[in-house]
Tab-separated table of C-alpha atoms and ligand atoms in Angstrom:
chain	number	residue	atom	x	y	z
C	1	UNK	CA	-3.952	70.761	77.613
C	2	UNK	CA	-5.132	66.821	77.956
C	3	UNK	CA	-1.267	66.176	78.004
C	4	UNK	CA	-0.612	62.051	79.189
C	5	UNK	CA	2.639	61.918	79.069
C	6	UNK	CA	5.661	63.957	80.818
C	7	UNK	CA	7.779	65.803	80.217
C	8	UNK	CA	11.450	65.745	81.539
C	9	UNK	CA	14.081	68.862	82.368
C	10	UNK	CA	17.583	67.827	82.830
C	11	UNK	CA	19.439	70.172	84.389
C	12	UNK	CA	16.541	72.166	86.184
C	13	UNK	CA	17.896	73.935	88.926
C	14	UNK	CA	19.994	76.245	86.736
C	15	UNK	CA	19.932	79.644	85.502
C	16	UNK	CA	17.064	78.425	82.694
C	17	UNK	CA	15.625	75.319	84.166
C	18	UNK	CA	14.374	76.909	87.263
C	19	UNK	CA	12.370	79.235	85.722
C	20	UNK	CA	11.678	76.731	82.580
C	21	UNK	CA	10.298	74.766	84.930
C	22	UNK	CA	7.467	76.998	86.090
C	23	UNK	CA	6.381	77.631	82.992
C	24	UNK	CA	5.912	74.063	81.357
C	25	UNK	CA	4.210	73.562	85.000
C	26	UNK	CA	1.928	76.183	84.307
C	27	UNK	CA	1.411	75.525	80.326
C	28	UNK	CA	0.932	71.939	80.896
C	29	UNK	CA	-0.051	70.537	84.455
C	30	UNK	CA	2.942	70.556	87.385
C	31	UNK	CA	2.544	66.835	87.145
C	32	UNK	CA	3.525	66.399	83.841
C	33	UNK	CA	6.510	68.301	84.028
C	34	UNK	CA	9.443	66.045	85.844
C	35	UNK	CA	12.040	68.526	87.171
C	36	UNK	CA	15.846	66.518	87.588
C	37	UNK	CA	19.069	67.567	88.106
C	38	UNK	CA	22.549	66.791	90.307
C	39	UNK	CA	21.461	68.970	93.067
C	40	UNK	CA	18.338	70.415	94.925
C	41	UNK	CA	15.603	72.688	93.061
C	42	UNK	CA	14.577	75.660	94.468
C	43	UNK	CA	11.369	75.479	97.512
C	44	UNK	CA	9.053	76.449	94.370
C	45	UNK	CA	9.673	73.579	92.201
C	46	UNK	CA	10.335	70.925	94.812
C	47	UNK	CA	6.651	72.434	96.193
C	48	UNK	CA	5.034	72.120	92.742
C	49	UNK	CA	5.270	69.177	91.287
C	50	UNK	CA	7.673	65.954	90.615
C	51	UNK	CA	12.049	66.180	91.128
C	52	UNK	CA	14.663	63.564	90.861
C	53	UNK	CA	17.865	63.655	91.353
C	54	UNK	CA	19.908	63.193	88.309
C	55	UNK	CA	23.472	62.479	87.116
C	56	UNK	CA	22.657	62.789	82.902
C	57	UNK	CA	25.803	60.713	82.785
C	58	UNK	CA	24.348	57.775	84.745
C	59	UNK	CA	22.659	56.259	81.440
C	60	UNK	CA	20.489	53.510	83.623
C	61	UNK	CA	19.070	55.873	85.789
C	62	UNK	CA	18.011	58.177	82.998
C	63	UNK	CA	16.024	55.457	81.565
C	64	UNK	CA	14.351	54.754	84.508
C	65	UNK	CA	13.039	58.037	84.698
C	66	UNK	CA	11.969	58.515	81.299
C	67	UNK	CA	9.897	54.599	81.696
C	68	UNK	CA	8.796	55.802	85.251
C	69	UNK	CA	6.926	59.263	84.095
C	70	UNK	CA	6.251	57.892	80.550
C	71	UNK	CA	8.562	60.798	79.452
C	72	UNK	CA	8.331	61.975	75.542
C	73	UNK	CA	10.021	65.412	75.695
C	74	UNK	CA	13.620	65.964	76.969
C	75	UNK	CA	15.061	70.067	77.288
C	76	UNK	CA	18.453	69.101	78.425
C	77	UNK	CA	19.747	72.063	80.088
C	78	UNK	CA	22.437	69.956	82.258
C	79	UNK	CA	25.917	71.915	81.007
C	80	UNK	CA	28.924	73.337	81.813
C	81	UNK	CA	29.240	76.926	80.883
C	82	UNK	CA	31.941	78.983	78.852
C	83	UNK	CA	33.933	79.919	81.490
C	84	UNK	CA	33.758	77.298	84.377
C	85	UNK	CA	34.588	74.809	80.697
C	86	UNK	CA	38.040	76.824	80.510
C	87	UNK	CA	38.881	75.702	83.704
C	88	UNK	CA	37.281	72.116	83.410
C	89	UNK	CA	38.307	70.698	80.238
C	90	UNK	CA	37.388	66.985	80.553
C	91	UNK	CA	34.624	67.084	82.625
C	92	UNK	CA	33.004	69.776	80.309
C	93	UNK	CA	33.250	67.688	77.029
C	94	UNK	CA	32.468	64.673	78.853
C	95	UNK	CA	29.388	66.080	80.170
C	96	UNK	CA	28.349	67.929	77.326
C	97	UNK	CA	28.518	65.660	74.631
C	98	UNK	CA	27.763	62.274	76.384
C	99	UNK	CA	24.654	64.026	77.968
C	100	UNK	CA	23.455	64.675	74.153
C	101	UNK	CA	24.421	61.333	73.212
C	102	UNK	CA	22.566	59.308	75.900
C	103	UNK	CA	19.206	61.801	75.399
C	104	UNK	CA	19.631	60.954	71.649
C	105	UNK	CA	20.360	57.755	71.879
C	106	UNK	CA	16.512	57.539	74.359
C	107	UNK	CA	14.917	59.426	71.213
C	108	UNK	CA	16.554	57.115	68.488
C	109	UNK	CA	15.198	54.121	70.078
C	110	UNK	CA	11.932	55.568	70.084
C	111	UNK	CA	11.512	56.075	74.142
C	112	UNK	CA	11.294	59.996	73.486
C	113	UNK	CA	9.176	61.822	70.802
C	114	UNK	CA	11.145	65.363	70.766
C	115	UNK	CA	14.474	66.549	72.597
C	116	UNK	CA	15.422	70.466	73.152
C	117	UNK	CA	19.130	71.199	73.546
C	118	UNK	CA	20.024	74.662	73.770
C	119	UNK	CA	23.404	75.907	71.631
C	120	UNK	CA	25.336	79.046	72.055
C	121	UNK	CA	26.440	82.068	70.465
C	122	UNK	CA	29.936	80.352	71.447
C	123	UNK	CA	30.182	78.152	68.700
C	124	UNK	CA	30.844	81.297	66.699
C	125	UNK	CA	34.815	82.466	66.831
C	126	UNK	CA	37.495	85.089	66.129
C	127	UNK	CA	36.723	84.667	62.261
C	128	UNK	CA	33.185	84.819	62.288
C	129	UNK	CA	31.633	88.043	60.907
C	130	UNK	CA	31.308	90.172	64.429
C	131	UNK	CA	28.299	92.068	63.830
C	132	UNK	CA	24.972	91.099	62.654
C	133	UNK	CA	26.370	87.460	62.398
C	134	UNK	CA	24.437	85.265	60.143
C	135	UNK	CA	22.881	81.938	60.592
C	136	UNK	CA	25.489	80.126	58.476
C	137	UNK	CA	28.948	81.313	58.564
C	138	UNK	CA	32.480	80.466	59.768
C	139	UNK	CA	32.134	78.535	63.138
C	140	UNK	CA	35.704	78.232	64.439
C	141	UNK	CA	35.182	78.462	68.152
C	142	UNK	CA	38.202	78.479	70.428
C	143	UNK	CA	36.607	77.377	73.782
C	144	UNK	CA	35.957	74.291	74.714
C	145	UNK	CA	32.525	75.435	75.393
C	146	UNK	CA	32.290	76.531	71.832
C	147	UNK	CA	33.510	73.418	70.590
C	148	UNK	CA	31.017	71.074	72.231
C	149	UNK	CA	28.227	73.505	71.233
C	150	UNK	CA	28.929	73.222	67.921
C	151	UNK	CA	29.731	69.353	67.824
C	152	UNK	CA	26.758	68.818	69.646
C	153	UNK	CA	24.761	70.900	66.926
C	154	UNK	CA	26.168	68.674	64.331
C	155	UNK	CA	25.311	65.964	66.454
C	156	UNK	CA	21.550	66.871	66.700
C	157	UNK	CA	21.181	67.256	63.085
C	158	UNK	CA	22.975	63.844	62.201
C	159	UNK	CA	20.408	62.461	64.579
C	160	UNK	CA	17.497	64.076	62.820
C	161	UNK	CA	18.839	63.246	59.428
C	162	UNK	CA	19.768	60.040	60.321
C	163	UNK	CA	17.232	58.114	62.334
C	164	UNK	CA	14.080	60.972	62.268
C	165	UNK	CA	15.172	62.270	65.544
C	166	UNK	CA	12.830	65.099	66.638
C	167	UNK	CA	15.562	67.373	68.385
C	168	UNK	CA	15.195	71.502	68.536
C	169	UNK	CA	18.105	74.110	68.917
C	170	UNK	CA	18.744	77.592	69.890
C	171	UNK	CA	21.681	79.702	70.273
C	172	UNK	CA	21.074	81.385	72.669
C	173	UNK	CA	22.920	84.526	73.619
C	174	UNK	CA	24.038	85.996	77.033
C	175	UNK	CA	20.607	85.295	79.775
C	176	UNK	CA	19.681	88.035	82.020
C	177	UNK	CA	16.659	87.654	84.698
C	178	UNK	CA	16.120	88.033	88.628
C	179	UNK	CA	14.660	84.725	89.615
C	180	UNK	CA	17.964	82.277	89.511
C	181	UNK	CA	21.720	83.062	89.437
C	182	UNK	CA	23.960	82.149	86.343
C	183	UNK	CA	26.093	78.958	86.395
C	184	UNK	CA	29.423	80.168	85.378
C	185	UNK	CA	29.618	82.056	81.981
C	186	UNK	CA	31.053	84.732	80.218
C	187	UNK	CA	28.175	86.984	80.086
C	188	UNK	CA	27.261	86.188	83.914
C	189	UNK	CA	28.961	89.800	84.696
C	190	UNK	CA	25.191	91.237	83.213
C	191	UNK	CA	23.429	89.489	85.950
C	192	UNK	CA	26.046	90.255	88.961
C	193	UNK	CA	25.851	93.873	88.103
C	194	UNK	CA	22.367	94.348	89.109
C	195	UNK	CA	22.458	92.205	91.981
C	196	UNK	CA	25.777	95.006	93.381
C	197	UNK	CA	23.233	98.217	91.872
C	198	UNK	CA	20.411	97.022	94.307
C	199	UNK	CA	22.848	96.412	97.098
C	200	UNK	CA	24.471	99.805	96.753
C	201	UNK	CA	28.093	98.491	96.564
C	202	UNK	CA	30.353	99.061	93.251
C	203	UNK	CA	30.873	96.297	90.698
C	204	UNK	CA	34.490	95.337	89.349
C	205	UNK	CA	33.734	94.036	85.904
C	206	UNK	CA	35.785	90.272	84.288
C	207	UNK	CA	35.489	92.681	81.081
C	208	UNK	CA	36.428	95.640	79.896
C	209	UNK	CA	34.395	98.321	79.194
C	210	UNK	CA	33.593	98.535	75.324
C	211	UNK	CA	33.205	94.946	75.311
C	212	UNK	CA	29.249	94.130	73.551
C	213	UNK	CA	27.944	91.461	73.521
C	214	UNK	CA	24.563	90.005	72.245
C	215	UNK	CA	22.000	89.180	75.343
C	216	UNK	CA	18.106	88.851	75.598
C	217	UNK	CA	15.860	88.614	79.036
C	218	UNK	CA	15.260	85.338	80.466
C	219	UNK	CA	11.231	85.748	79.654
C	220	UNK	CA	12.124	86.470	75.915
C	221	UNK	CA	14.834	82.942	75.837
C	222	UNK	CA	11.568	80.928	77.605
C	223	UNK	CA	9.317	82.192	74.965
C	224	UNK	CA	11.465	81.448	72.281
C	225	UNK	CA	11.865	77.982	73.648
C	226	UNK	CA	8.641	76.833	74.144
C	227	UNK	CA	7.775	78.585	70.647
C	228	UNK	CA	10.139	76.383	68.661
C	229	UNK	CA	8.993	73.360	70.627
C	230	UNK	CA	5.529	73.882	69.971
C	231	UNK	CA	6.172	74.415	65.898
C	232	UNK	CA	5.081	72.647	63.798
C	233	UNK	CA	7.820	70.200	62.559
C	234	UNK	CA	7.568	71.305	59.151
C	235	UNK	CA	8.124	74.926	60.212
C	236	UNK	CA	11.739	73.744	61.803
C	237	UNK	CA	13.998	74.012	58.963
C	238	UNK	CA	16.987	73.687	60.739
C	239	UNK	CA	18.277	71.103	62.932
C	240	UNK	CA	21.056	72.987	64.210
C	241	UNK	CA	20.807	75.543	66.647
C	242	UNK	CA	18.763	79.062	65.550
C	243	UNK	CA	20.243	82.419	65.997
C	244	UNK	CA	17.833	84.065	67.852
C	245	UNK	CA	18.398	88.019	69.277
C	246	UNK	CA	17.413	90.700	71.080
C	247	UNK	CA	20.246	93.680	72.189
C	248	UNK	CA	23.022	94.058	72.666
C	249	UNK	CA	25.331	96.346	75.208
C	250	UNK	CA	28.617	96.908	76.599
C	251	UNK	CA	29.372	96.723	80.451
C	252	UNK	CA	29.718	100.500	80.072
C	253	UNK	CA	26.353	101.021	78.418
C	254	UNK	CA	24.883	98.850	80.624
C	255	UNK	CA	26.021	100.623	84.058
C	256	UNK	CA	24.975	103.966	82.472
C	257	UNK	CA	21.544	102.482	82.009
C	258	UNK	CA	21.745	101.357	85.197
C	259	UNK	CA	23.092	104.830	86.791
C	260	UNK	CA	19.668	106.356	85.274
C	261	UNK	CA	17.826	104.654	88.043
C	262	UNK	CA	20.530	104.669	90.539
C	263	UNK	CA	22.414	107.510	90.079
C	264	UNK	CA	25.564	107.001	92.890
C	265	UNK	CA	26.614	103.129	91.190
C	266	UNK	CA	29.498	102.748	90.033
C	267	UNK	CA	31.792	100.201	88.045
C	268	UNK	CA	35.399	99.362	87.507
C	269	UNK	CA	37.129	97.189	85.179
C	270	UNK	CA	39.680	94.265	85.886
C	271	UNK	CA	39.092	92.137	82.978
C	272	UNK	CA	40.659	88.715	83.242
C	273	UNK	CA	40.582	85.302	81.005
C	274	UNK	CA	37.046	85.482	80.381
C	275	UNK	CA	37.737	88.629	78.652
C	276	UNK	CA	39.284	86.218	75.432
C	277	UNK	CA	35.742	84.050	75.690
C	278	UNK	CA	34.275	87.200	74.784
C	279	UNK	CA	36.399	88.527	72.611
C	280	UNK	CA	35.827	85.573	69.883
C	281	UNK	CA	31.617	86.004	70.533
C	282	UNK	CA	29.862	87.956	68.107
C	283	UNK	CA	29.004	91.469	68.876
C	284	UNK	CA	25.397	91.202	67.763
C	285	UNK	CA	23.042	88.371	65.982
C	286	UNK	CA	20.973	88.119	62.550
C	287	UNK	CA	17.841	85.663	63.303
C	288	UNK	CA	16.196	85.922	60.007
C	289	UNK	CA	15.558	82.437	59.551
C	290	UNK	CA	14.034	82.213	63.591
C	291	UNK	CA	12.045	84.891	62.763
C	292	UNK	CA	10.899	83.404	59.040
C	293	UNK	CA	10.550	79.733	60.084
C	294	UNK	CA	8.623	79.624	62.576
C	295	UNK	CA	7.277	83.601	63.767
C	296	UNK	CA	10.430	84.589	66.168
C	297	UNK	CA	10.122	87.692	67.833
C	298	UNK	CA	11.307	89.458	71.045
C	299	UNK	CA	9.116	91.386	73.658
C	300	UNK	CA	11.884	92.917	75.177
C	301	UNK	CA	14.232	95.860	75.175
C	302	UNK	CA	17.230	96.322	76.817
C	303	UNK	CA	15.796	99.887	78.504
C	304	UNK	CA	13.079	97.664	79.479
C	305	UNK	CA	14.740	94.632	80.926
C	306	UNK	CA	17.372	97.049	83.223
C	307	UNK	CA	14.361	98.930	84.432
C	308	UNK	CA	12.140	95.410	85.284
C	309	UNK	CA	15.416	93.747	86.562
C	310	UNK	CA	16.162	96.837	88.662
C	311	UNK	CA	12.379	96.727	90.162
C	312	UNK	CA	12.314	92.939	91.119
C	313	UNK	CA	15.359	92.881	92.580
C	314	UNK	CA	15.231	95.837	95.038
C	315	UNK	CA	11.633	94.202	96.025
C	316	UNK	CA	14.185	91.665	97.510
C	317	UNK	CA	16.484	93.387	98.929
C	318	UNK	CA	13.809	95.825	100.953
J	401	LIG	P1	23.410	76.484	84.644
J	401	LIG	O1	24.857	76.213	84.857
J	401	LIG	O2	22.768	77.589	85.407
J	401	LIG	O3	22.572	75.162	84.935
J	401	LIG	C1	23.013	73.874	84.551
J	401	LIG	C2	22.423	72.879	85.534
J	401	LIG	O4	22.899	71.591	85.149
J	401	LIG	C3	22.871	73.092	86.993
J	401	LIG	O5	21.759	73.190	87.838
J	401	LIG	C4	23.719	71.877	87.311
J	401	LIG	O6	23.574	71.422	88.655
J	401	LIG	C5	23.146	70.854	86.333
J	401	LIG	N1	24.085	69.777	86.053
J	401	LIG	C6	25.433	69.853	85.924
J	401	LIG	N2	25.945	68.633	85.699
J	401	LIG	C7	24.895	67.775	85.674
J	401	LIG	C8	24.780	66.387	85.485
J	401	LIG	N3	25.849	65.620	85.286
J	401	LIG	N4	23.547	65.842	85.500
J	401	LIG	C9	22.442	66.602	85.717
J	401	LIG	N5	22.486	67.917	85.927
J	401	LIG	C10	23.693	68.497	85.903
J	401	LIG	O7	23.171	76.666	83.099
J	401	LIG	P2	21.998	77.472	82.355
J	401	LIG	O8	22.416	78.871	82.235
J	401	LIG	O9	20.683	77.142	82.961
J	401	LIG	O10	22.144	76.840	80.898
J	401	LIG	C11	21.384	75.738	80.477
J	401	LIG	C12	21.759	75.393	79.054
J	401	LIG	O11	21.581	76.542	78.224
J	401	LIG	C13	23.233	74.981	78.867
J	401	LIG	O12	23.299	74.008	77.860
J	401	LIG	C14	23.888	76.237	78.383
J	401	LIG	O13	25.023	75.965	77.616
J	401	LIG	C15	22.789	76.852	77.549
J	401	LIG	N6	22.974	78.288	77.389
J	401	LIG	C16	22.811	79.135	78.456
J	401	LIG	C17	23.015	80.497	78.290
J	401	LIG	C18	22.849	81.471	79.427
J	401	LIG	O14	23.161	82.655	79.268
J	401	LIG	N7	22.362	81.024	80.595
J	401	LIG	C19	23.374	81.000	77.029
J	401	LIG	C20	23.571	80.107	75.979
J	401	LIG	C21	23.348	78.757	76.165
J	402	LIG	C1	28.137	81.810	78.613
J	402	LIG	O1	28.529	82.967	78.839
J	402	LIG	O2	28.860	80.807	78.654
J	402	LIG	C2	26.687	81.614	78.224
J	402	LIG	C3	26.550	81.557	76.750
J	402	LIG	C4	26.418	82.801	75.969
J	402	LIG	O3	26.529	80.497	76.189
J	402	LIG	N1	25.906	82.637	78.821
């Protein structure tokens, strides 16, 4: 796509980046797409095209990287996650807001052209409308997760309003897909489940049974992503993050769907702290203005994504 400068994933050997990675490699050239994170990237991307190893916190080193490749996009992935935040107070503020700032801080001084930084369905709360939540509501979060999502939304659209900083947001919901494990979140229980279907062993579920939450499969969040990054800038009305959907379930929905193509699983349910996480989350998402602004839409359904899911994975295990 006659692309001359890179562009740079922080954070890429997660849940998103790894497979983020692939496809910016395959939209755009694997040389212009600089994979970085604190540790190793999987055989495929080390294989296919530039890594560094990264510490988002070490602020010289960051603007090496983005001189060295000529870097003008930045999807900063680097995070820690709902439920490994509970546990790790400090370190998760401190690495996801000062991560923001120093990528912002790149773009205000004109060494980046456009930043991605994915938000959360956790900077919703307890008070927020539970079903069909809206793009603008009450946002009273009561993780610490939830809190740096939403002070780093604020933060992204200070920057835009501010200084003309080009940075993009989604809220993502719960991620489900089969090519990299989750990094310590609430909804990580819908991508352990499969991997204890294919293996024929039972599953003992963090949350209890009726508990739904809104989720979407990883090729539907990548889509989305590289959607809003491509729109035009006109198109992106909001600098905070989007609501964006696609289903939601229950645990117990989800092993019955499961059961349909593997009849003998079975589930139990020993729900501990991460059950509160999820009980302030909305049950399901209104992305009206996604799907206005700039032509969101999802591909996939949730019969769909636990039949695919179910497929891949067994390929693996046989
Ligand atoms: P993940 O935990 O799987 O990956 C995060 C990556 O960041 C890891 O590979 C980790 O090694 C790396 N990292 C941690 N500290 C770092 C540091 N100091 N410097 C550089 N790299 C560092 O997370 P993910 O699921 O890929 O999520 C990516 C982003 O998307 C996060 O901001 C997360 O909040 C957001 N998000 C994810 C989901 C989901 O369901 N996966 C949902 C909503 C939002
Ligand atoms: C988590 O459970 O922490 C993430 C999220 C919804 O942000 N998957």
């Amino acid at each position: 796509m006659g692309r001359k400068k890179s562009i740079l994933i922080i954070g890429a050997s997660g849940q998103i980046g790894t497979e983020l990675v692939m496809e910016l490699r395959r939209q755009y050239g694997n040389k212009y797409v600089v994979a970085s994170d604190l540790k190793t990237a999987s055989q495929e991307v080390l294989e296919s095209g530039p890594f560094e190893q990264l510490d988002v916190l070490d602020r010289d080193k960051l603007h090496e990287i983005v001189v060295k490749y000529n870097v003008d996009q930045v999807y900063l992935l680097a995070a820690l996650l709902s439920a490994m935040a509970e546990q790790k107070i400090m370190q998760a503020w401190n690495l996801n807001m000062y991560g923001l700032f120093y990528v912002l801080e790149l773009a205000k001084e004109g060494f980046i052209d456009k930043v991605y930084w994915p938000s959360s369905i956790a900077v919703f709360g307890p008070n927020t409308p539970k079903s069909d939540t809206p793009q603008t509501t009450i946002t009273e979060p009561v993780t610490v997760y939830g809190i740096s999502k939403l002070a780093g939304e604020q933060w992204c659209s200070y920057y835009h309003q501010k200084f003309g900083v080009d940075v993009r947001s989604l809220r993502y919901p719960g991620l489900i897909g089969y090519k990299s494990a989750p990094g310590g979140g609430t909804t990580d229980y819908a991508v352990d489940i499969f991997h204890k279907a294919v293996a024929g062993v039972p599953f003992e579920c963090y949350l209890e049974k009726h508990t739904r939450l809104p989720m979407m499969y990883m090729p539907d969040a990548i889509k989305a992503t590289l959607q809003l990054m491509e729109a035009p800038a006109e198109q992106v009305k909001l600098r905070v993050g989007y609501n964006v959907a696609a289903f939601s379930f229950t645990p117990e929905e989800l092993a019955m769907e499961i059961r349909k193509h593997i009849p003998g699983f079975t589930i139990n349910y020993n729900p501990d702290f991460r059950q509160r996480v999820a009980d302030g989350w909305p049950s399901s998402i209104d992305d009206t203005c996604a799907r206005k602004d700039w032509g969101w839409k999802n591909d996939y359904s949730f019969e769909y994504m636990v039949q695919d899911m179910l497929e891949h994975l067994s390929e693996v295990v046989t």
